[in-house]
CSV table of C-alpha atoms in Angstrom, one decimal:
chain,number,residue,atom,x,y,z
A,133,MET,CA,-63.7,26.3,-6.5
A,134,PHE,CA,-62.9,22.6,-7.7
A,135,ARG,CA,-59.0,24.3,-9.3
A,136,LEU,CA,-58.7,25.4,-5.3
A,137,ALA,CA,-59.8,22.2,-3.7
A,138,ALA,CA,-57.5,20.5,-6.5
A,139,ARG,CA,-54.3,22.9,-5.8
A,140,LYS,CA,-54.8,22.4,-1.8
A,141,GLN,CA,-54.9,19.2,-2.2
A,142,SER,CA,-51.4,19.7,-4.5
A,143,GLN,CA,-50.1,21.7,-2.0
A,144,PHE,CA,-50.8,19.3,0.8
A,145,VAL,CA,-49.6,17.0,-1.1
A,146,SER,CA,-46.3,18.3,-2.0
A,147,LEU,CA,-45.8,19.5,1.5
A,148,VAL,CA,-46.5,15.9,2.7
A,149,THR,CA,-43.5,14.2,0.1
A,150,LYS,CA,-40.5,16.7,1.2
A,151,ARG,CA,-41.6,16.4,5.1
A,152,ASN,CA,-41.4,13.1,4.3
A,153,GLN,CA,-38.6,13.1,2.7
A,154,SER,CA,-35.0,11.0,2.6
A,155,PHE,CA,-32.3,13.1,4.5
A,156,TRP,CA,-29.8,11.2,1.4
A,157,ALA,CA,-31.8,13.0,-1.2
A,158,SER,CA,-29.6,15.0,-3.2
A,159,ILE,CA,-26.5,12.9,-2.6
A,160,GLN,CA,-25.0,12.2,-6.3
A,161,LYS,CA,-24.1,8.6,-6.8
A,162,ALA,CA,-19.4,8.6,-6.3
A,163,PRO,CA,-17.8,7.2,-9.5
A,164,ALA,CA,-16.8,3.5,-9.4
A,165,ASP,CA,-13.5,2.8,-7.6
A,166,LYS,CA,-10.6,2.5,-10.5
A,167,ILE,CA,-9.5,-0.8,-9.2
A,168,LEU,CA,-12.6,-2.1,-8.4
A,169,GLY,CA,-15.0,-1.0,-11.2
A,170,LEU,CA,-12.3,-3.1,-13.0
A,171,THR,CA,-12.5,-5.9,-11.3
A,172,VAL,CA,-16.8,-5.9,-12.4
A,173,LEU,CA,-16.3,-5.0,-15.2
A,174,TYR,CA,-13.9,-7.9,-15.5
A,175,ASN,CA,-16.6,-10.8,-13.1
A,176,ASN,CA,-19.5,-9.3,-15.7
A,177,ASP,CA,-16.4,-10.7,-19.1
A,178,THR,CA,-17.9,-14.2,-20.4
A,179,ASN,CA,-14.7,-14.1,-22.2
A,180,PRO,CA,-13.2,-17.1,-21.5
A,181,ASN,CA,-9.7,-15.6,-22.0
A,182,LYS,CA,-9.5,-12.4,-20.1
A,183,ILE,CA,-7.1,-11.2,-17.8
A,184,ASN,CA,-6.8,-9.1,-14.6
A,185,LEU,CA,-3.6,-6.9,-13.9
A,186,GLY,CA,-5.9,-4.9,-11.9
A,187,VAL,CA,-6.1,-5.7,-8.6
A,188,GLY,CA,-3.0,-6.6,-6.0
A,189,ALA,CA,-3.0,-9.7,-4.6
A,190,TYR,CA,-0.9,-11.7,-5.5
A,191,ARG,CA,-1.6,-14.9,-7.9
A,192,ASP,CA,0.0,-18.5,-8.4
A,193,ASN,CA,1.3,-20.3,-11.3
A,194,GLU,CA,-2.3,-21.1,-11.8
A,195,GLY,CA,-3.7,-17.3,-11.3
A,196,LYS,CA,-5.9,-18.7,-8.1
A,197,PRO,CA,-5.3,-17.1,-5.0
A,198,TRP,CA,-2.7,-18.9,-2.7
A,199,ILE,CA,-2.8,-19.8,1.4
A,200,LEU,CA,1.1,-19.3,2.3
A,201,PRO,CA,1.6,-23.2,4.1
A,202,SER,CA,3.7,-21.2,7.2
A,203,VAL,CA,0.0,-18.3,7.3
A,204,LYS,CA,-2.0,-22.3,8.0
A,205,ALA,CA,0.8,-24.6,9.9
A,206,ALA,CA,-0.1,-20.3,12.4
A,207,GLU,CA,-3.7,-20.8,11.5
A,208,GLU,CA,-3.4,-24.9,12.8
A,209,ILE,CA,-1.8,-23.8,16.2
A,210,LEU,CA,-4.4,-21.4,16.9
A,211,SER,CA,-7.6,-23.9,16.3
A,212,LYS,CA,-6.2,-25.1,18.9
A,213,THR,CA,-4.0,-22.9,21.7
A,214,GLU,CA,-6.8,-19.4,21.4
A,215,VAL,CA,-8.9,-19.1,24.5
A,216,ASN,CA,-10.8,-16.1,24.0
A,217,LYS,CA,-12.7,-13.2,22.0
A,218,GLU,CA,-12.4,-10.8,23.6
A,219,TYR,CA,-10.6,-7.3,22.3
A,220,VAL,CA,-7.2,-6.3,22.6
A,221,PRO,CA,-6.2,-3.2,23.4
A,222,ILE,CA,-6.2,0.1,22.0
A,223,VAL,CA,-2.7,-0.1,20.0
A,224,GLY,CA,-3.5,-3.5,20.0
A,225,SER,CA,-1.6,-7.0,21.5
A,226,PRO,CA,1.4,-6.0,23.4
A,227,LYS,CA,3.1,-9.7,22.0
A,228,PHE,CA,2.4,-8.7,18.2
A,229,ASN,CA,4.0,-4.6,19.0
A,230,GLU,CA,7.4,-6.5,20.6
A,231,LEU,CA,7.6,-9.4,18.0
A,232,ILE,CA,7.1,-6.3,15.2
A,233,LYS,CA,9.3,-4.4,17.3
A,234,LYS,CA,11.7,-7.1,17.1
A,235,MET,CA,11.7,-8.2,13.3
A,236,LEU,CA,11.6,-4.3,12.1
A,237,TYR,CA,14.5,-2.4,14.4
A,238,THR,CA,16.8,-5.3,16.0
A,239,ASN,CA,18.4,-6.3,12.8
A,240,ASP,CA,20.6,-3.3,12.7
A,241,GLU,CA,22.5,-1.3,15.0
A,242,ALA,CA,21.0,1.5,14.6
A,243,GLY,CA,17.8,0.4,15.6
A,244,LEU,CA,18.8,-1.6,18.5
A,245,GLN,CA,19.4,1.5,20.2
A,246,LEU,CA,16.6,3.1,19.1
A,247,LEU,CA,14.7,0.7,21.2
A,248,LYS,CA,17.2,0.6,23.5
A,249,ASP,CA,16.2,4.8,24.4
A,250,GLU,CA,12.9,3.5,24.3
A,251,ARG,CA,12.2,6.1,21.0
A,252,ILE,CA,10.8,3.4,19.7
A,253,VAL,CA,6.2,3.7,19.8
A,254,THR,CA,4.4,0.7,17.9
A,255,ALA,CA,1.1,0.2,17.3
A,256,GLN,CA,-1.6,-2.5,15.8
A,257,GLY,CA,-2.8,-1.0,13.0
A,258,ILE,CA,-5.8,-1.5,10.2
A,259,SER,CA,-3.1,-3.2,7.5
A,260,GLY,CA,-0.9,0.0,5.7
A,261,THR,CA,-4.2,2.0,5.0
A,262,GLY,CA,-5.7,1.9,8.4
A,263,SER,CA,-2.1,2.9,9.9
A,264,LEU,CA,-2.0,5.4,7.5
A,265,ARG,CA,-4.9,6.8,8.6
A,266,VAL,CA,-4.1,6.9,12.0
A,267,LEU,CA,-0.8,9.1,11.4
A,268,GLY,CA,-2.8,11.1,9.2
A,269,GLU,CA,-4.9,12.0,12.5
A,270,PHE,CA,-1.8,11.9,14.6
A,271,ILE,CA,0.0,14.6,12.4
A,272,LYS,CA,-3.3,16.7,12.1
A,273,THR,CA,-3.9,16.5,15.9
A,274,PHE,CA,-0.3,17.2,16.9
A,275,HIS,CA,2.5,18.7,14.1
A,276,SER,CA,1.6,22.5,13.4
A,277,ASN,CA,2.6,21.2,9.4
A,278,LYS,CA,-0.6,20.3,8.0
A,279,LYS,CA,0.8,19.7,4.0
A,280,VAL,CA,2.2,15.9,2.7
A,281,LEU,CA,3.7,16.0,0.2
A,282,VAL,CA,3.2,12.8,-1.8
A,283,PRO,CA,4.7,10.6,-4.9
A,284,ASN,CA,3.9,11.6,-8.4
A,285,PRO,CA,2.1,9.5,-8.9
A,286,THR,CA,1.3,6.9,-6.0
A,287,TRP,CA,-1.1,4.8,-5.4
A,288,ALA,CA,-4.3,7.1,-4.9
A,289,ASN,CA,-6.0,5.5,-1.9
A,290,HIS,CA,-2.9,7.4,-0.1
A,291,VAL,CA,-4.4,11.0,-1.0
A,292,ALA,CA,-8.1,9.9,-0.2
A,293,ILE,CA,-6.6,8.1,3.0
A,294,LEU,CA,-4.2,11.6,3.8
A,295,GLU,CA,-6.8,14.2,3.1
A,296,LYS,CA,-10.0,12.6,4.8
A,297,SER,CA,-7.5,13.2,8.3
A,298,GLY,CA,-7.7,16.6,7.4
A,299,LEU,CA,-4.4,17.8,5.3
A,300,ILE,CA,-3.7,18.7,2.4
A,301,THR,CA,-1.4,17.0,0.1
A,302,ASP,CA,0.5,18.0,-3.0
A,303,LYS,CA,3.4,15.8,-5.2
A,304,TYR,CA,6.7,15.9,-6.1
A,305,SER,CA,8.8,14.4,-8.9
A,306,TYR,CA,9.1,10.9,-8.3
A,307,TYR,CA,8.5,8.8,-11.9
A,308,ASP,CA,10.3,10.5,-14.9
A,309,PHE,CA,7.5,9.3,-17.7
A,310,GLU,CA,9.9,9.3,-20.7
A,311,THR,CA,12.3,6.4,-19.2
A,312,ASN,CA,10.8,4.6,-17.3
A,313,ALA,CA,12.5,4.7,-14.3
A,314,LEU,CA,13.5,7.7,-10.9
A,315,ASN,CA,13.5,11.3,-11.7
A,316,GLU,CA,16.1,11.8,-9.6
A,317,SER,CA,16.9,15.4,-9.5
A,318,GLY,CA,12.5,16.4,-10.1
A,319,MET,CA,12.5,14.3,-6.4
A,320,LEU,CA,15.8,15.7,-5.1
A,321,ALA,CA,15.0,19.5,-6.0
A,322,ASP,CA,11.1,19.4,-5.3
A,323,LEU,CA,12.5,17.9,-1.8
A,324,ALA,CA,14.4,21.0,-1.2
A,325,ALA,CA,11.5,23.7,-2.3
A,326,ALA,CA,9.6,22.6,-0.1
A,327,GLU,CA,9.0,24.1,3.8
A,328,PRO,CA,10.4,23.1,7.0
A,329,GLY,CA,8.5,20.4,8.8
A,330,THR,CA,6.3,19.1,5.7
A,331,VAL,CA,5.8,16.2,5.8
A,332,VAL,CA,6.7,13.9,3.0
A,333,LEU,CA,5.7,10.6,1.3
A,334,LEU,CA,8.0,7.8,1.3
A,335,HIS,CA,7.3,4.6,-0.2
A,336,ALA,CA,10.2,2.4,1.4
A,337,CYS,CA,10.1,0.0,-2.4
A,338,CYS,CA,8.0,-1.9,-4.4
A,339,HIS,CA,6.4,1.9,-5.3
A,340,ASN,CA,3.0,2.2,-5.8
A,341,PRO,CA,1.8,1.9,-8.5
A,342,THR,CA,5.5,2.1,-10.9
A,343,GLY,CA,7.9,-0.6,-9.2
A,344,VAL,CA,10.8,1.7,-9.5
A,345,ASP,CA,12.3,2.6,-5.6
A,346,PRO,CA,15.3,4.1,-5.8
A,347,GLU,CA,18.5,3.0,-5.5
A,348,LEU,CA,20.6,3.0,-1.7
A,349,GLU,CA,23.3,5.8,-2.7
A,350,GLN,CA,20.2,7.7,-3.9
A,351,TRP,CA,18.1,6.5,-1.0
A,352,ASP,CA,21.7,9.1,1.0
A,353,LYS,CA,21.4,11.7,-1.0
A,354,ILE,CA,16.5,11.7,-0.6
A,355,LEU,CA,18.5,11.3,3.2
A,356,ASP,CA,20.1,13.9,3.2
A,357,VAL,CA,17.7,16.7,1.8
A,358,ILE,CA,15.6,15.8,4.3
A,359,SER,CA,17.6,16.1,7.2
A,360,GLU,CA,18.9,19.4,5.9
A,361,LYS,CA,15.3,21.3,4.9
A,362,LYS,CA,14.0,19.4,8.3
A,363,LEU,CA,10.9,17.2,6.6
A,364,LEU,CA,8.6,15.2,8.5
A,365,PRO,CA,9.4,11.2,7.0
A,366,ILE,CA,6.6,8.6,6.8
A,367,LEU,CA,7.6,5.2,5.5
A,368,ASP,CA,5.3,3.3,4.1
A,369,MET,CA,5.9,0.0,3.7
A,370,ALA,CA,3.5,-2.1,2.2
A,371,TYR,CA,5.4,-4.4,0.4
A,372,GLN,CA,8.1,-6.1,2.4
A,373,GLY,CA,10.1,-9.3,1.1
A,374,PHE,CA,8.9,-8.4,-2.8
A,375,ARG,CA,12.0,-6.3,-3.9
A,376,SER,CA,14.6,-8.9,-2.5
A,377,GLY,CA,13.3,-12.2,-1.9
A,378,ASN,CA,13.5,-11.5,1.9
A,379,PRO,CA,11.5,-8.8,4.7
A,380,ILE,CA,14.4,-9.1,6.2
A,381,ASP,CA,17.1,-7.6,3.4
A,382,ASP,CA,14.0,-5.2,3.0
A,383,LEU,CA,14.7,-3.0,5.0
A,384,ALA,CA,18.1,-1.4,4.3
A,385,ILE,CA,15.4,1.4,3.7
A,386,LEU,CA,14.1,1.4,7.3
A,387,PHE,CA,18.3,1.1,8.4
A,388,LYS,CA,18.9,4.0,7.0
A,389,PHE,CA,15.8,6.3,8.8
A,390,ASN,CA,17.6,4.4,11.5
A,391,LYS,CA,20.8,5.3,11.3
A,392,ALA,CA,19.8,9.0,10.3
A,393,VAL,CA,17.6,9.5,13.5
A,394,ALA,CA,20.4,7.8,15.9
A,395,ASP,CA,23.3,9.9,14.0
A,396,GLY,CA,21.5,13.1,15.1
A,397,LYS,CA,20.4,13.8,11.0
A,398,LEU,CA,16.6,13.2,11.5
A,399,PRO,CA,15.2,14.3,15.1
A,400,ASN,CA,11.7,12.0,14.3
A,401,PHE,CA,9.3,9.7,10.8
A,402,MET,CA,6.9,7.7,10.7
A,403,LEU,CA,6.2,4.0,9.6
A,404,SER,CA,3.0,2.2,8.1
A,405,GLN,CA,3.4,-1.6,7.3
A,406,SER,CA,1.4,-4.1,6.2
A,407,PHE,CA,1.4,-8.0,7.0
A,408,ALA,CA,-1.8,-8.0,3.2
A,409,LYS,CA,1.1,-8.6,0.7
A,410,ASN,CA,4.2,-10.0,2.1
A,411,MET,CA,1.8,-12.5,4.4
A,412,GLY,CA,-0.9,-12.5,2.3
A,413,LEU,CA,-3.7,-11.6,5.5
A,414,TYR,CA,-4.9,-9.3,2.8
A,415,GLY,CA,-8.8,-9.8,4.6
A,416,GLU,CA,-7.7,-9.8,8.2
A,417,ARG,CA,-6.0,-6.5,7.5
A,418,VAL,CA,-3.0,-6.7,9.8
A,419,GLY,CA,-0.4,-4.5,10.1
A,420,SER,CA,1.9,-1.7,12.1
A,421,LEU,CA,2.4,1.8,12.5
A,422,SER,CA,6.1,3.2,14.5
A,423,LEU,CA,6.3,6.4,15.4
A,424,ILE,CA,10.1,8.1,17.0
A,425,THR,CA,10.2,10.1,19.1
A,426,SER,CA,12.8,12.1,21.2
A,427,GLY,CA,13.4,9.7,24.1
A,428,ALA,CA,11.5,7.3,27.1
A,429,GLU,CA,9.9,10.5,29.0
A,430,GLU,CA,8.2,12.2,25.5
A,431,SER,CA,7.0,7.6,24.1
A,432,VAL,CA,4.9,8.2,27.6
A,433,ARG,CA,3.4,10.6,26.0
A,434,VAL,CA,3.1,10.3,21.9
A,435,LYS,CA,1.3,6.6,23.4
A,436,SER,CA,-0.9,8.0,25.1
A,437,GLN,CA,-1.9,11.1,22.5
A,438,LEU,CA,-1.9,7.9,20.7
A,439,GLU,CA,-4.4,5.9,21.8
A,440,LYS,CA,-6.3,9.1,21.9
A,441,VAL,CA,-6.2,8.9,17.8
A,442,ILE,CA,-6.5,5.2,17.8
A,443,ARG,CA,-10.2,5.7,20.1
A,444,PRO,CA,-12.9,7.0,18.7
A,445,LEU,CA,-12.0,5.5,14.3
A,446,TYR,CA,-12.0,2.3,15.7
A,447,SER,CA,-11.6,1.8,19.5
A,448,SER,CA,-9.0,-1.3,18.8
A,449,PRO,CA,-7.4,-3.3,16.3
A,450,PRO,CA,-8.7,-6.4,14.8
A,451,SER,CA,-7.4,-9.6,16.6
A,452,HIS,CA,-7.5,-12.5,14.4
A,453,GLY,CA,-4.8,-11.3,11.7
A,454,SER,CA,-2.7,-10.4,15.0
A,455,LYS,CA,-2.6,-13.4,16.4
A,456,LEU,CA,-1.3,-15.7,13.0
A,457,VAL,CA,1.4,-12.7,12.9
A,458,GLU,CA,1.9,-14.0,16.3
A,459,ILE,CA,2.6,-16.9,15.9
A,460,ILE,CA,4.3,-16.2,12.8
A,461,LEU,CA,6.6,-14.4,14.1
A,462,SER,CA,7.5,-16.0,17.6
A,463,GLU,CA,7.5,-20.1,15.9
A,464,GLU,CA,10.9,-20.5,14.3
A,465,SER,CA,9.9,-23.4,12.2
A,466,ILE,CA,7.0,-21.2,10.6
A,467,TYR,CA,9.2,-17.9,10.2
A,468,ASN,CA,11.8,-19.5,8.5
A,469,GLN,CA,8.1,-21.4,6.2
A,470,TRP,CA,7.3,-17.9,5.8
A,471,LEU,CA,10.7,-16.3,4.6
A,472,GLU,CA,10.6,-19.3,2.6
A,473,ASP,CA,6.6,-18.1,1.6
A,474,VAL,CA,8.4,-14.5,0.5
A,475,LYS,CA,10.7,-15.3,-1.7
A,476,ILE,CA,8.2,-18.4,-3.8
A,477,MET,CA,5.8,-15.3,-3.9
A,478,SER,CA,8.8,-12.9,-5.1
A,479,ASP,CA,10.7,-15.2,-7.3
A,480,ARG,CA,6.8,-16.1,-9.7
A,481,LEU,CA,6.5,-11.9,-9.7
A,482,VAL,CA,10.5,-11.7,-11.0
A,483,ASP,CA,9.9,-15.1,-13.5
A,484,MET,CA,6.5,-13.7,-14.7
A,485,ARG,CA,8.3,-10.1,-15.9
A,486,ALA,CA,11.1,-12.2,-17.7
A,487,LEU,CA,8.4,-13.9,-19.4
A,488,LEU,CA,6.5,-11.5,-20.2
A,489,TYR,CA,9.7,-9.6,-21.2
A,490,ASP,CA,10.2,-12.7,-23.6
A,491,LYS,CA,6.8,-12.7,-25.5
A,492,LEU,CA,7.7,-9.5,-26.5
A,493,LYS,CA,10.6,-9.4,-28.0
A,494,ASN,CA,11.3,-12.5,-29.4
A,495,THR,CA,8.1,-14.0,-30.1
A,496,TYR,CA,5.9,-11.7,-31.3
A,497,GLY,CA,9.6,-8.8,-32.1
A,498,ASN,CA,7.7,-6.1,-31.0
A,499,LYS,CA,10.0,-2.7,-31.9
A,500,LEU,CA,8.8,-1.4,-28.1
A,501,ASN,CA,11.5,-0.9,-25.4
A,502,TRP,CA,10.2,-3.1,-23.0
A,503,GLU,CA,13.6,-3.2,-19.9
A,504,HIS,CA,11.3,-1.7,-17.8
A,505,LEU,CA,9.5,-5.2,-16.9
A,506,LEU,CA,13.2,-6.1,-16.3
A,507,ASN,CA,13.8,-3.6,-13.5
A,508,GLN,CA,10.9,-2.1,-12.2
A,509,LYS,CA,10.6,-4.2,-9.0
A,510,GLY,CA,7.6,-5.5,-6.8
A,511,MET,CA,4.5,-6.5,-7.5
A,512,PHE,CA,3.3,-3.9,-10.1
A,513,CYS,CA,4.9,-2.1,-13.5
A,514,TYR,CA,4.0,0.9,-14.9
A,515,THR,CA,4.0,-0.3,-18.6
A,516,GLY,CA,4.1,3.1,-20.2
A,517,LEU,CA,0.8,2.3,-22.3
A,518,SER,CA,-0.9,5.1,-23.1
A,519,GLU,CA,-5.2,5.2,-22.2
A,520,GLU,CA,-6.2,5.0,-25.2
A,521,GLN,CA,-3.9,2.1,-25.9
A,522,VAL,CA,-5.4,0.8,-22.7
A,523,GLN,CA,-9.0,1.3,-23.8
A,524,LYS,CA,-7.9,-1.0,-26.7
A,525,LEU,CA,-6.9,-4.2,-24.1
A,526,ILE,CA,-10.1,-4.2,-22.1
A,527,GLU,CA,-11.5,-4.0,-25.1
A,528,LYS,CA,-9.5,-7.0,-25.8
A,529,SER,CA,-10.0,-8.3,-22.5
A,530,VAL,CA,-7.3,-7.3,-20.4
A,531,TYR,CA,-7.7,-5.1,-17.5
A,532,LEU,CA,-6.3,-2.8,-16.0
A,533,THR,CA,-5.5,1.1,-14.6
A,534,SER,CA,-5.8,4.0,-17.1
A,535,ASP,CA,-2.7,4.9,-16.1
A,536,GLY,CA,-1.4,2.1,-17.8
A,537,ARG,CA,0.1,-0.5,-14.5
A,538,ILE,CA,-0.2,-3.7,-14.4
A,539,SER,CA,-0.3,-6.4,-11.4
A,540,ILE,CA,2.8,-8.6,-12.4
A,541,ALA,CA,1.0,-11.1,-10.0
A,542,GLY,CA,-2.6,-11.6,-12.5
A,543,ILE,CA,-0.3,-12.9,-15.1
A,544,TYR,CA,0.9,-17.2,-15.0
A,545,PRO,CA,1.9,-18.8,-17.9
A,546,ALA,CA,-1.1,-20.4,-19.1
A,547,ASN,CA,-2.0,-16.0,-20.3
A,548,VAL,CA,0.9,-14.4,-20.9
A,549,ASP,CA,0.9,-15.6,-24.7
A,550,ASN,CA,-2.0,-14.0,-25.8
A,551,LEU,CA,-1.2,-10.9,-23.1
A,552,ALA,CA,1.6,-10.5,-24.7
A,553,LYS,CA,-0.5,-10.7,-28.3
A,554,ALA,CA,-2.4,-8.3,-26.7
A,555,ILE,CA,-0.2,-5.0,-26.0
A,556,HIS,CA,2.3,-6.2,-29.1
A,557,GLU,CA,-1.0,-5.7,-31.3
A,558,VAL,CA,-2.2,-1.8,-29.1
A,559,THR,CA,1.2,-0.8,-29.1
A,560,SER,CA,2.0,-1.7,-32.8
A,561,GLU,CA,-1.0,0.1,-34.6
């Protein structure tokens, strides 16, 4: 009798437990984000000489975050002139979008023609990441081909963004792991083998993670293949200004795409663009997206459907960052200050590449070829370090991703000698 009662009590407890069990009880812990996980390790490291080369955010010559003088000037104006915190329209502030069109599409003849023909639909996005997600949703909804080719390698979040949009990703050859340069022949061959209508993601400049960009004549070959195979390109432009030191000069690739459309070689392309890096507005999450259409009537239809895509995602974009961008792009003195700010950041990255190269070759006499440190562009360098060497560096309190990518912005005069010494040691064993 006692055992029967005990069993019934146990069954009752089990039933109650199941009834009150969390709906999320079966969820497994996700692996840590590779880059953000590095930051956690770095923050927990007590070594005073630790070095963080993981996160892609600009740092000054003292290794500190930098609010651009142009942004500070814009903040000061905004604090005196802002009259509301109301919602902006679904596709963003009209003034913001007009200024984006002016910046991106009025510096070349073909871009001006596309504007005149009302072939450009522009929307404010949640930085480049959110802009690409919207484009992914738009492709999933309206494009017959759901496959997107991305460079091998690419920023890891690119794949996640596109696949969460319901698209299928595959890779095309991009980086030559033997020469630390562009695999031009492999890239062209893979694009030529793609099915017509396939979407192809391209980095406009300062490729993440490799820092390797096609030269202008190589872009001509790439565009020829895209045109012949009738592919749909997305240009991702997160580092505008960091290649040449001038945001307008870094639009050279966009100009080629504009001309290809104006000349009838391409019917369409898409663009996602960010102000995170070149204005230092990381946390403000402000950027833009553009879709090139066949004409004014199609643009009206595309914009209407773009609003339908954005509305259930986030309703409308945040306004503070876009207001700062509006001031910077419309006030001549602040705009000129911004151009100077971008040049300062770009020049420092170039200087740190040269300094690290000098330390490795001349101070420590490292026998490896480090020319790619100087040849690659922008915030990142693909070092060629193996996973084993990366792990040994982490043990020396030098934090970088397992693929050997380093953020040049994390290098500054006070830590470059320790960094060069550590790299020399792990590559000379």
